[in-house]
XYZ file of C-alpha atoms in Angstrom:
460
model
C -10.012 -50.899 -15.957
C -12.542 -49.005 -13.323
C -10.684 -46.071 -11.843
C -12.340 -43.198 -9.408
C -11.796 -39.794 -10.647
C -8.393 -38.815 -11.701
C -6.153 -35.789 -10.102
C -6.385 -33.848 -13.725
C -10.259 -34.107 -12.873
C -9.747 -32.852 -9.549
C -7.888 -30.318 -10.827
C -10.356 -28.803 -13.444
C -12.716 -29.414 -10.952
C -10.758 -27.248 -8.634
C -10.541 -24.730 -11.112
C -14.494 -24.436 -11.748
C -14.723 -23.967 -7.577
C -16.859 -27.110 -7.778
C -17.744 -29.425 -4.707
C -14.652 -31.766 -4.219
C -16.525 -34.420 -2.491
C -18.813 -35.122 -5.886
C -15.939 -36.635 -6.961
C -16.499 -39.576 -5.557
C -19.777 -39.498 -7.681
C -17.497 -40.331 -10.997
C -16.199 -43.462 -12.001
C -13.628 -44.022 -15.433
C -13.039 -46.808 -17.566
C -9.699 -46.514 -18.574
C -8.230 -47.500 -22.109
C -4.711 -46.658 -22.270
C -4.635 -47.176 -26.515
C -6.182 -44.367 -27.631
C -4.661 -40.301 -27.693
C -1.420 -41.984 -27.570
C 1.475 -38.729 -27.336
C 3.982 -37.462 -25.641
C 2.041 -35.293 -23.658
C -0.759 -36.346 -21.604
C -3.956 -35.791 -23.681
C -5.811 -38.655 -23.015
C -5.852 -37.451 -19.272
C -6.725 -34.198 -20.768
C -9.445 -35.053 -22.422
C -10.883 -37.371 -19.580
C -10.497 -34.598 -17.302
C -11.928 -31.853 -19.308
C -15.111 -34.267 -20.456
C -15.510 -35.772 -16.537
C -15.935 -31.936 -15.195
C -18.694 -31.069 -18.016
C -20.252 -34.181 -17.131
C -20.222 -33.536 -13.177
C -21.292 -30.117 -13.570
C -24.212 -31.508 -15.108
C -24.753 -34.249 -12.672
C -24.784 -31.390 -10.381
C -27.167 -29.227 -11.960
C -29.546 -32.147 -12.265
C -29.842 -32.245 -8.547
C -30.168 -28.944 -7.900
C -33.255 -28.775 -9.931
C -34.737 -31.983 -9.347
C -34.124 -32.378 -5.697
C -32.179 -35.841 -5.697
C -28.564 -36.927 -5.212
C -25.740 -36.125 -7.628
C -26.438 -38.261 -10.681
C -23.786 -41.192 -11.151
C -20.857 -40.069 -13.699
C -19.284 -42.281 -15.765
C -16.442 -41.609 -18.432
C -15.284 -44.199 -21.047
C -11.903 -43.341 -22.381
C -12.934 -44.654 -25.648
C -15.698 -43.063 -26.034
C -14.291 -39.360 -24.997
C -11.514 -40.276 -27.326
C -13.783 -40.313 -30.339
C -15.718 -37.359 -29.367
C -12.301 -35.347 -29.229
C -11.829 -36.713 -32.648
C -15.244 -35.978 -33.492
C -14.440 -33.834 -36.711
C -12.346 -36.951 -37.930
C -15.173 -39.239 -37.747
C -17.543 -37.572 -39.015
C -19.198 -39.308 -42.459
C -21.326 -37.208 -44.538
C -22.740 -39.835 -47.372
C -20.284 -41.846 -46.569
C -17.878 -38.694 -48.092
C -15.168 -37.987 -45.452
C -14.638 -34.431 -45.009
C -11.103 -32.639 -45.311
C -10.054 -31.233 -42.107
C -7.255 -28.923 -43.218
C -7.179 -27.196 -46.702
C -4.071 -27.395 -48.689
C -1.971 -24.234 -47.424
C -3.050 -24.855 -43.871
C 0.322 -26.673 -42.838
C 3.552 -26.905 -41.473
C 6.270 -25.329 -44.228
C 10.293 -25.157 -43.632
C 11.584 -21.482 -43.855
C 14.724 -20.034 -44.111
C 15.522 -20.618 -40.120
C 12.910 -23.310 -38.891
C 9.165 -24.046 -39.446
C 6.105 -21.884 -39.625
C 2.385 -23.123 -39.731
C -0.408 -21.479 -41.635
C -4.621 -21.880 -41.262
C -6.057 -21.623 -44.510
C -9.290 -23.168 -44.472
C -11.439 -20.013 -44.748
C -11.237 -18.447 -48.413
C -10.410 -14.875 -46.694
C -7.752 -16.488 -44.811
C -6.831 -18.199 -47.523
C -6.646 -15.149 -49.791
C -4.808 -12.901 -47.160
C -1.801 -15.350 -46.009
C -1.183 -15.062 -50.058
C -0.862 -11.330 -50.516
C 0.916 -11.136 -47.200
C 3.633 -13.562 -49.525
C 3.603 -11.811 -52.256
C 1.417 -14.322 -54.558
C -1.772 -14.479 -56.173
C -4.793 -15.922 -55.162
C -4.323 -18.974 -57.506
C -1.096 -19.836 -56.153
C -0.766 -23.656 -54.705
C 1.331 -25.526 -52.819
C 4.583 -25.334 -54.670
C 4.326 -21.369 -55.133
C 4.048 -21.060 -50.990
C 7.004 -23.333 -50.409
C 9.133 -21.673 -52.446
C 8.717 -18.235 -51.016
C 8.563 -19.554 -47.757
C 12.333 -21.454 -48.418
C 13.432 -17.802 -48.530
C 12.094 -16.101 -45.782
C 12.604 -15.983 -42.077
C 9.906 -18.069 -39.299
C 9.288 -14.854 -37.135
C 9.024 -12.626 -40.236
C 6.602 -14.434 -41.810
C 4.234 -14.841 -38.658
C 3.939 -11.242 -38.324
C 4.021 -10.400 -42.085
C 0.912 -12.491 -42.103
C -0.522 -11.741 -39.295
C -0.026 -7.734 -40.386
C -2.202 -8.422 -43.538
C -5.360 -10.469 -41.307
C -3.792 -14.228 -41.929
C -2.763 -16.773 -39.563
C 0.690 -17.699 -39.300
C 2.852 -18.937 -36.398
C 6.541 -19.997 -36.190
C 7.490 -22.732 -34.561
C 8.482 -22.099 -30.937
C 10.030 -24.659 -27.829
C 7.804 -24.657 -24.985
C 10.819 -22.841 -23.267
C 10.721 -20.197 -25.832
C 6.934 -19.639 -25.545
C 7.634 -19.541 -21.979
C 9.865 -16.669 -21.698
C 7.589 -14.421 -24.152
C 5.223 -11.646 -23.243
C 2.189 -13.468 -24.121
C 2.925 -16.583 -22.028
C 3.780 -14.449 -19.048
C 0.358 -13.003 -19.110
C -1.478 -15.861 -19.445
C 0.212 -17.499 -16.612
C -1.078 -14.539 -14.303
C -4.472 -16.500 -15.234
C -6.630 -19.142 -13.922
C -7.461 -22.284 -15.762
C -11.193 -20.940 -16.098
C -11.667 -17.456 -14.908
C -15.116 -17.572 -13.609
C -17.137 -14.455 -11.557
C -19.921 -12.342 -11.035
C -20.671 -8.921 -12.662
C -23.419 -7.727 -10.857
C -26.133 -8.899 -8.148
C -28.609 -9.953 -10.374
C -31.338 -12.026 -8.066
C -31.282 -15.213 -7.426
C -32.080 -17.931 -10.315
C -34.990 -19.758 -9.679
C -36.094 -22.459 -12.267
C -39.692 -23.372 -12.362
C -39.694 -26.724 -13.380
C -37.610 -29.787 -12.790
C -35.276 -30.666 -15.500
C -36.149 -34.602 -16.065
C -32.296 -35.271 -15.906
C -31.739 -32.626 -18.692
C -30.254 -30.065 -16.524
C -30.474 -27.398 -19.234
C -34.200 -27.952 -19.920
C -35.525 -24.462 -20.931
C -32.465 -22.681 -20.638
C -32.191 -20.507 -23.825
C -28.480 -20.168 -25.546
C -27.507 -17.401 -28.227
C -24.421 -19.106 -29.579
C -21.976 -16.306 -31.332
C -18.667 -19.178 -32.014
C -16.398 -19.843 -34.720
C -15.031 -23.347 -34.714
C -14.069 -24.895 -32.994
C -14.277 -24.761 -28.705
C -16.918 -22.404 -28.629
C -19.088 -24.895 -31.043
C -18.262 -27.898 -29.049
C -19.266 -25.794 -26.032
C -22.444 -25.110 -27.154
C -22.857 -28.537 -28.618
C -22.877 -29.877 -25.410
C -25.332 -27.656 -23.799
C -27.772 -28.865 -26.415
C -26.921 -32.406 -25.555
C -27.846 -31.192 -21.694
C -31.523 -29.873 -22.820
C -30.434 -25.940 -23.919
C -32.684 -24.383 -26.589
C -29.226 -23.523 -28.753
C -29.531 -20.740 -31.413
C -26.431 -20.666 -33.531
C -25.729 -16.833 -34.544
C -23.452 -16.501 -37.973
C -23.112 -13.505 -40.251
C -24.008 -13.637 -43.771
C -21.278 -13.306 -45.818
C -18.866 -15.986 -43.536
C -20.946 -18.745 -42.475
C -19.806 -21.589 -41.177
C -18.017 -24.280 -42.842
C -20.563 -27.030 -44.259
C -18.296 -30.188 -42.975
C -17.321 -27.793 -39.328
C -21.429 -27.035 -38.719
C -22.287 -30.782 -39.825
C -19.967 -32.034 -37.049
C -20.665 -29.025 -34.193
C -24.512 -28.332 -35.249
C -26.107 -31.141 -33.266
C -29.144 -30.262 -31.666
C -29.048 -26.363 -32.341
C -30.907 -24.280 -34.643
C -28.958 -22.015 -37.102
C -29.932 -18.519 -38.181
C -27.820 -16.000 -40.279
C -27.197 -12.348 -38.661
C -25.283 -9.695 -39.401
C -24.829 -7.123 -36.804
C -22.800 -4.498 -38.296
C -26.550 -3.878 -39.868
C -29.311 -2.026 -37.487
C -31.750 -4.226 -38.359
C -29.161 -6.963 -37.347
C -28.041 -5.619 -34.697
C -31.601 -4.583 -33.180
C -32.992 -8.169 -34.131
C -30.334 -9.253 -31.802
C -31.023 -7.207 -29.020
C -34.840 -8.768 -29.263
C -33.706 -11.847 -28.728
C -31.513 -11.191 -25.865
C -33.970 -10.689 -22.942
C -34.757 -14.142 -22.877
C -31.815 -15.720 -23.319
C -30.229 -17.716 -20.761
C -26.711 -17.338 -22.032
C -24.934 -15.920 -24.481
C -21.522 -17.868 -25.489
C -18.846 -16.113 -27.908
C -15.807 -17.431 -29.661
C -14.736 -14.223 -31.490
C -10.950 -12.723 -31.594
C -11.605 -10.261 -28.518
C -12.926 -6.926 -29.509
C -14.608 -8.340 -32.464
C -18.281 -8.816 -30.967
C -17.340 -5.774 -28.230
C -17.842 -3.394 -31.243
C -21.282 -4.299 -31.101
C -21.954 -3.151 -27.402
C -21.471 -7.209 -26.541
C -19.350 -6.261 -23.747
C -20.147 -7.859 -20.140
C -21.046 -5.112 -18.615
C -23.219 -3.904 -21.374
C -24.910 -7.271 -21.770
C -25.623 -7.664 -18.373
C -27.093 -4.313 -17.451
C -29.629 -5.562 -20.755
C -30.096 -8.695 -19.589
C -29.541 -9.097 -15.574
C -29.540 -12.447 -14.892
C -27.378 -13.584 -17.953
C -24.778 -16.152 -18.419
C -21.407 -15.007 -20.497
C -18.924 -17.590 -21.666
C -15.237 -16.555 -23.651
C -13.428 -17.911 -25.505
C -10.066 -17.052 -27.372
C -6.677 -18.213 -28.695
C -4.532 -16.446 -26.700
C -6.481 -14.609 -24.098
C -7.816 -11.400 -23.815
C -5.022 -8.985 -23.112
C -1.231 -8.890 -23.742
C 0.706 -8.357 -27.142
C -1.038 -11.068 -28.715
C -4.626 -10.893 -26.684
C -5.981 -9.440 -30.076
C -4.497 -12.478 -32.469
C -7.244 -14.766 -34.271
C -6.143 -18.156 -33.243
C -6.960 -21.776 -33.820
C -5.931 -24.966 -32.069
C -3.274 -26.161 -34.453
C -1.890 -22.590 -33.920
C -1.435 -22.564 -30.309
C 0.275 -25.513 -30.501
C 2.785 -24.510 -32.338
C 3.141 -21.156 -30.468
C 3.212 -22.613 -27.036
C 6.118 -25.223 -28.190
C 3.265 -28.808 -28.421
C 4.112 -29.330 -31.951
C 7.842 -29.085 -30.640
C 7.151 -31.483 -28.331
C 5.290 -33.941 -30.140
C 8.334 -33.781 -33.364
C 8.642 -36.886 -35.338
C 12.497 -38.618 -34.913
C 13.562 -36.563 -38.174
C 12.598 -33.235 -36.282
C 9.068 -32.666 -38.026
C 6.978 -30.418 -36.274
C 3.944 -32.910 -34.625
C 0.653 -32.491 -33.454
C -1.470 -34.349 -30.894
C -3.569 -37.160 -31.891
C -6.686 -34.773 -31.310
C -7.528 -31.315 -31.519
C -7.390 -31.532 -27.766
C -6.938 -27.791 -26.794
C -10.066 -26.777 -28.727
C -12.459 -29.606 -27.512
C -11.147 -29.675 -23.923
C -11.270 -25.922 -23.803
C -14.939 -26.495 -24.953
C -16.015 -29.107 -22.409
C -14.356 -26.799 -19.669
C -16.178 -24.069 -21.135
C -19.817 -25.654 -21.012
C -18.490 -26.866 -17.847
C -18.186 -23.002 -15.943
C -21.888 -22.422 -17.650
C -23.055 -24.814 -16.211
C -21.798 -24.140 -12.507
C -22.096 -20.316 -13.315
C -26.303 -21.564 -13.428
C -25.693 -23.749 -9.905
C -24.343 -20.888 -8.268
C -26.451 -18.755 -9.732
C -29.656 -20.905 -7.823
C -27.321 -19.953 -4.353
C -26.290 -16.795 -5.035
C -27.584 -15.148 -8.335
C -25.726 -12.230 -10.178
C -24.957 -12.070 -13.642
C -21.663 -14.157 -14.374
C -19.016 -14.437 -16.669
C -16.583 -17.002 -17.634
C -13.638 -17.155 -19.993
C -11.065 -19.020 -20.960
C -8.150 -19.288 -23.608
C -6.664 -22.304 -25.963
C -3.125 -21.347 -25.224
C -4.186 -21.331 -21.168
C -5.312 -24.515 -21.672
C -1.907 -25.364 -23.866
C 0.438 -24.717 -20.613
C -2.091 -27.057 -18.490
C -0.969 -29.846 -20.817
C 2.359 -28.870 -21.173
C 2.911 -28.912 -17.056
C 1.850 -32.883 -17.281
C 4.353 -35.633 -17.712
C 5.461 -36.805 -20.452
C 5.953 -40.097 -22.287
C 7.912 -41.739 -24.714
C 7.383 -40.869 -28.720
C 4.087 -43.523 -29.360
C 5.351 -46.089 -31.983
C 1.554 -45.706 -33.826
C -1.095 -43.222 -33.133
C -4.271 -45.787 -33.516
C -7.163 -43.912 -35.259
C -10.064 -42.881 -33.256
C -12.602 -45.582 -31.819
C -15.648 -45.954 -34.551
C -17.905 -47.831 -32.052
C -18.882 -44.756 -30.485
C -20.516 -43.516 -33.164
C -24.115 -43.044 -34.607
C -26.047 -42.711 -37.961
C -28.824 -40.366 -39.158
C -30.765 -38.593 -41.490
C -30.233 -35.126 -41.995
C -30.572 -32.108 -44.541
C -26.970 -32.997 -45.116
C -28.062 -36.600 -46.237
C -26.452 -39.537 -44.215
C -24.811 -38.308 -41.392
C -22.237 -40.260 -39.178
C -21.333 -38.607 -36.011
C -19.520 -38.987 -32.675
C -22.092 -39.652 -29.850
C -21.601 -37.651 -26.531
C -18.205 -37.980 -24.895
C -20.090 -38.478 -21.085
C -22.763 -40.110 -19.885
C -24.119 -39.767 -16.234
C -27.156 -41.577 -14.539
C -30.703 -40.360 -16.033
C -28.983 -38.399 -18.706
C -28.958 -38.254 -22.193
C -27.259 -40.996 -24.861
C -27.236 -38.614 -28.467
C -29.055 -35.040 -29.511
C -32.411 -34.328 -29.808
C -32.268 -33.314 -33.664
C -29.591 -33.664 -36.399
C -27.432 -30.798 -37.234
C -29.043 -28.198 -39.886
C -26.802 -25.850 -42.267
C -25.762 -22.497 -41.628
C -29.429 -20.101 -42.252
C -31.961 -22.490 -42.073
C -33.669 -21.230 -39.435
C -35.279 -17.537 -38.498
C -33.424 -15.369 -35.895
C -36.498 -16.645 -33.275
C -36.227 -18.771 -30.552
C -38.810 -21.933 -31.126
């Protein structure tokens, strides 16, 4: 079914202060079998990919002169790139998405959910139990059995491990962190200086981001679909890990398309001083950090831009950037069980759920590349240096305020049509093609994803 733009695109649309008459320039085909839930994140996840897209279409124009490019979204299609992670073939080898102590566990007084899938995550959540490091499964339950939800969370979170109890959305609601976040716009988007005005020299041939250079500082996983899909758009993407914790192999296969990746550690002067050489000509700089982790470093917005006028800043977090928890590390399947989704979405024996995607992460990450994008367009009108941000759990209470539906029967898996094959240094790699498309623009990545270090801190 052919449906116009939808009122949750209007409304991120709205929230990235774009144009509301290019709209009309986006047209959906609707599919209403895949992210079936409770809570509305196929509608979600239309909305979040259909304002990336127009912001694109937008940019296109504004550097080569024409009308808005045509936008078209295909529910299918945006549902597999949401699910992207899931569909992802490596030699044929599916990868794992969650390691074994990355779960939901009963405690003494509900349900708590861990992240384990880094080692030093891993190895943290058990000390903060009491346990060794080769303790499985069984060991975890057991201590878990006897210990309180809350407790735990901050036990673990104390000792640098993820934890989260489970909360109602009601509960959430009437915390300290939620009440913060609510003070907060969807995408908080503004200038920090008055930088001149950005003048590109070329036209972009329908890549909007043509010659646009991108120093990508992200963990998984919205910052790296952010940054994924400026590379799809034309950015020059340099992918910025540390040495000792690079990025997962499966996590970079899956949100490495078209970037280079180098390996930097800036707690070292030579890091740190390589970094600041590459900084004057980059575009944008895009972080995905637990705040204060990068700031350390002098990567604040104020400090960046007064080294690089001009630039392009885009946050991201868990829970924000301020309030009692503005501080946490965070991932997706976190947040929703903070913020009270995984209450929501309960089986009919009273299981914690989740949604059929890791929708707060990737829609987080289109709106993300989104306020880049129209941070550049503005930029062209107005310059100044400009900085957006935005947080999982902000994104969390935009789903949560949408209606809701019955308890889906089946959860179908994600579409495998809208998918593509290459070669790789991985081998044979399967992958989710782009969730978008728009008139002119591009259908996959210019080059396969790379592993973590294989290329030089340079731009190419």
């Amino acid at each position: 079914m052919e449906t116009p733009a939808s009122p949750g695109l209007a409304s991120a649309w709205a929230a990235l202060s774009g144009d509301p008459a290019l709209l009309a320039r986006v047209t959906r085909h609707e599919d209403t079998g895949v992210l079936a839930a409770r809570l509305p994140v196929r509608e979600l996840a239309a909305a979040c990919a259909g304002a990336c897209a127009l912001a694109a279409a937008e940019l296109v124009s504004v550097r080569d002169g024409g009308a808005v490019p045509a936008v078209r979204l295909d529910d299918r299609a945006v549902a597999a790139a949401f699910a992207s992670e899931r569909l992802l073939r490596v030699e044929g080898r599916a990868p794992e998405s969650f390691a074994p102590l990355s779960r939901f566990w009963r405690t003494a007084d509900g349900w708590v959910r861990t992240h384990a899938n880094y080692p030093h995550h891993q190895a943290r959540l058990l000390k903060a139990l009491g346990l060794g490091a080769g303790a499985g499964p069984e060991e975890v339950t057991a201590v878990l059995r006897r210990r309180a939800a809350r407790e735990t969370e901050e036990a673990v979170y104390a000792a640098g491990g993820l934890a989260v109890a489970l909360r109602a959305p009601e509960e959430w609601r009437a915390g300290p962190q939620a009440r913060v976040l609510e003070a907060l716009p969807l995408v908080s988007a503004g200038r920090i200086d008055d930088a001149p005005v950005r003048v590109f020299t070329a036209p972009s041939g329908g890549l909007p981001l043509a010659g646009v250079r991108v120093l990508d500082l992200t963990r998984v996983l919205a910052g790296p679909v952010a940054t994924r899909a400026l590379a799809l758009l034309g950015a020059e993407v340099l992918r910025v890990d540390p040495p000792g914790m690079p990025e997962l192999a499966d996590q970079q296969a899956d949100t490495g398309l078209g970037k280079r990746s180098a390996l930097l550690d800036l707690a070292d002067c030579a890091g740190l001083r390589r970094f600041e050489e590459l900084l004057p000509e980059a575009d944008v700089v895009v972080t995905g950090y637990r705040p204060g982790a990068l700031e350390r470093f002098g990567l604040t917005p104020d400090g960046l831009a007064t080294r690089r006028p001009g630039l392009v800043l885009a946050q991201v977090s868990a829970w924000g950037r301020s309030g009692p928890w503005g501080q946490r590390r965070g991932f997706d399947s976190l947040v929703q069980v903070a913020t009270g989704i995984a209450a929501v979405e309960a089986n009919r024996e009273g299981r914690p759920g989740a949604l059929p995607a890791q929708a707060l992460d990737h829609g987080t990450g289109y709106l993300l590349a989104a306020g880049v994008l129209r941070a550049l367009t503005e930029q062209t009108r107005t310059g100044g240096s400009r900085l957006v941000r935005l947080a999982l759990a902000r994104t969390a209470a935009w789903l949560l305020d949408g209606p809701r539906a019955p308890l889906p029967a089946v959860v179908p898996p994600p579409p495998e049509e809208h998918t593509a094959e290459r070669d790789s240094a991985w081998g044979r790699l399967r992958y989710a093609l782009p969730a978008f498309s728009y008139e002119g623009g591009p259908a996959d990545w210019a080059r396969a994803s790379v592993p973590s270090g294989t290329d030089g801190a340079e731009w190419g």
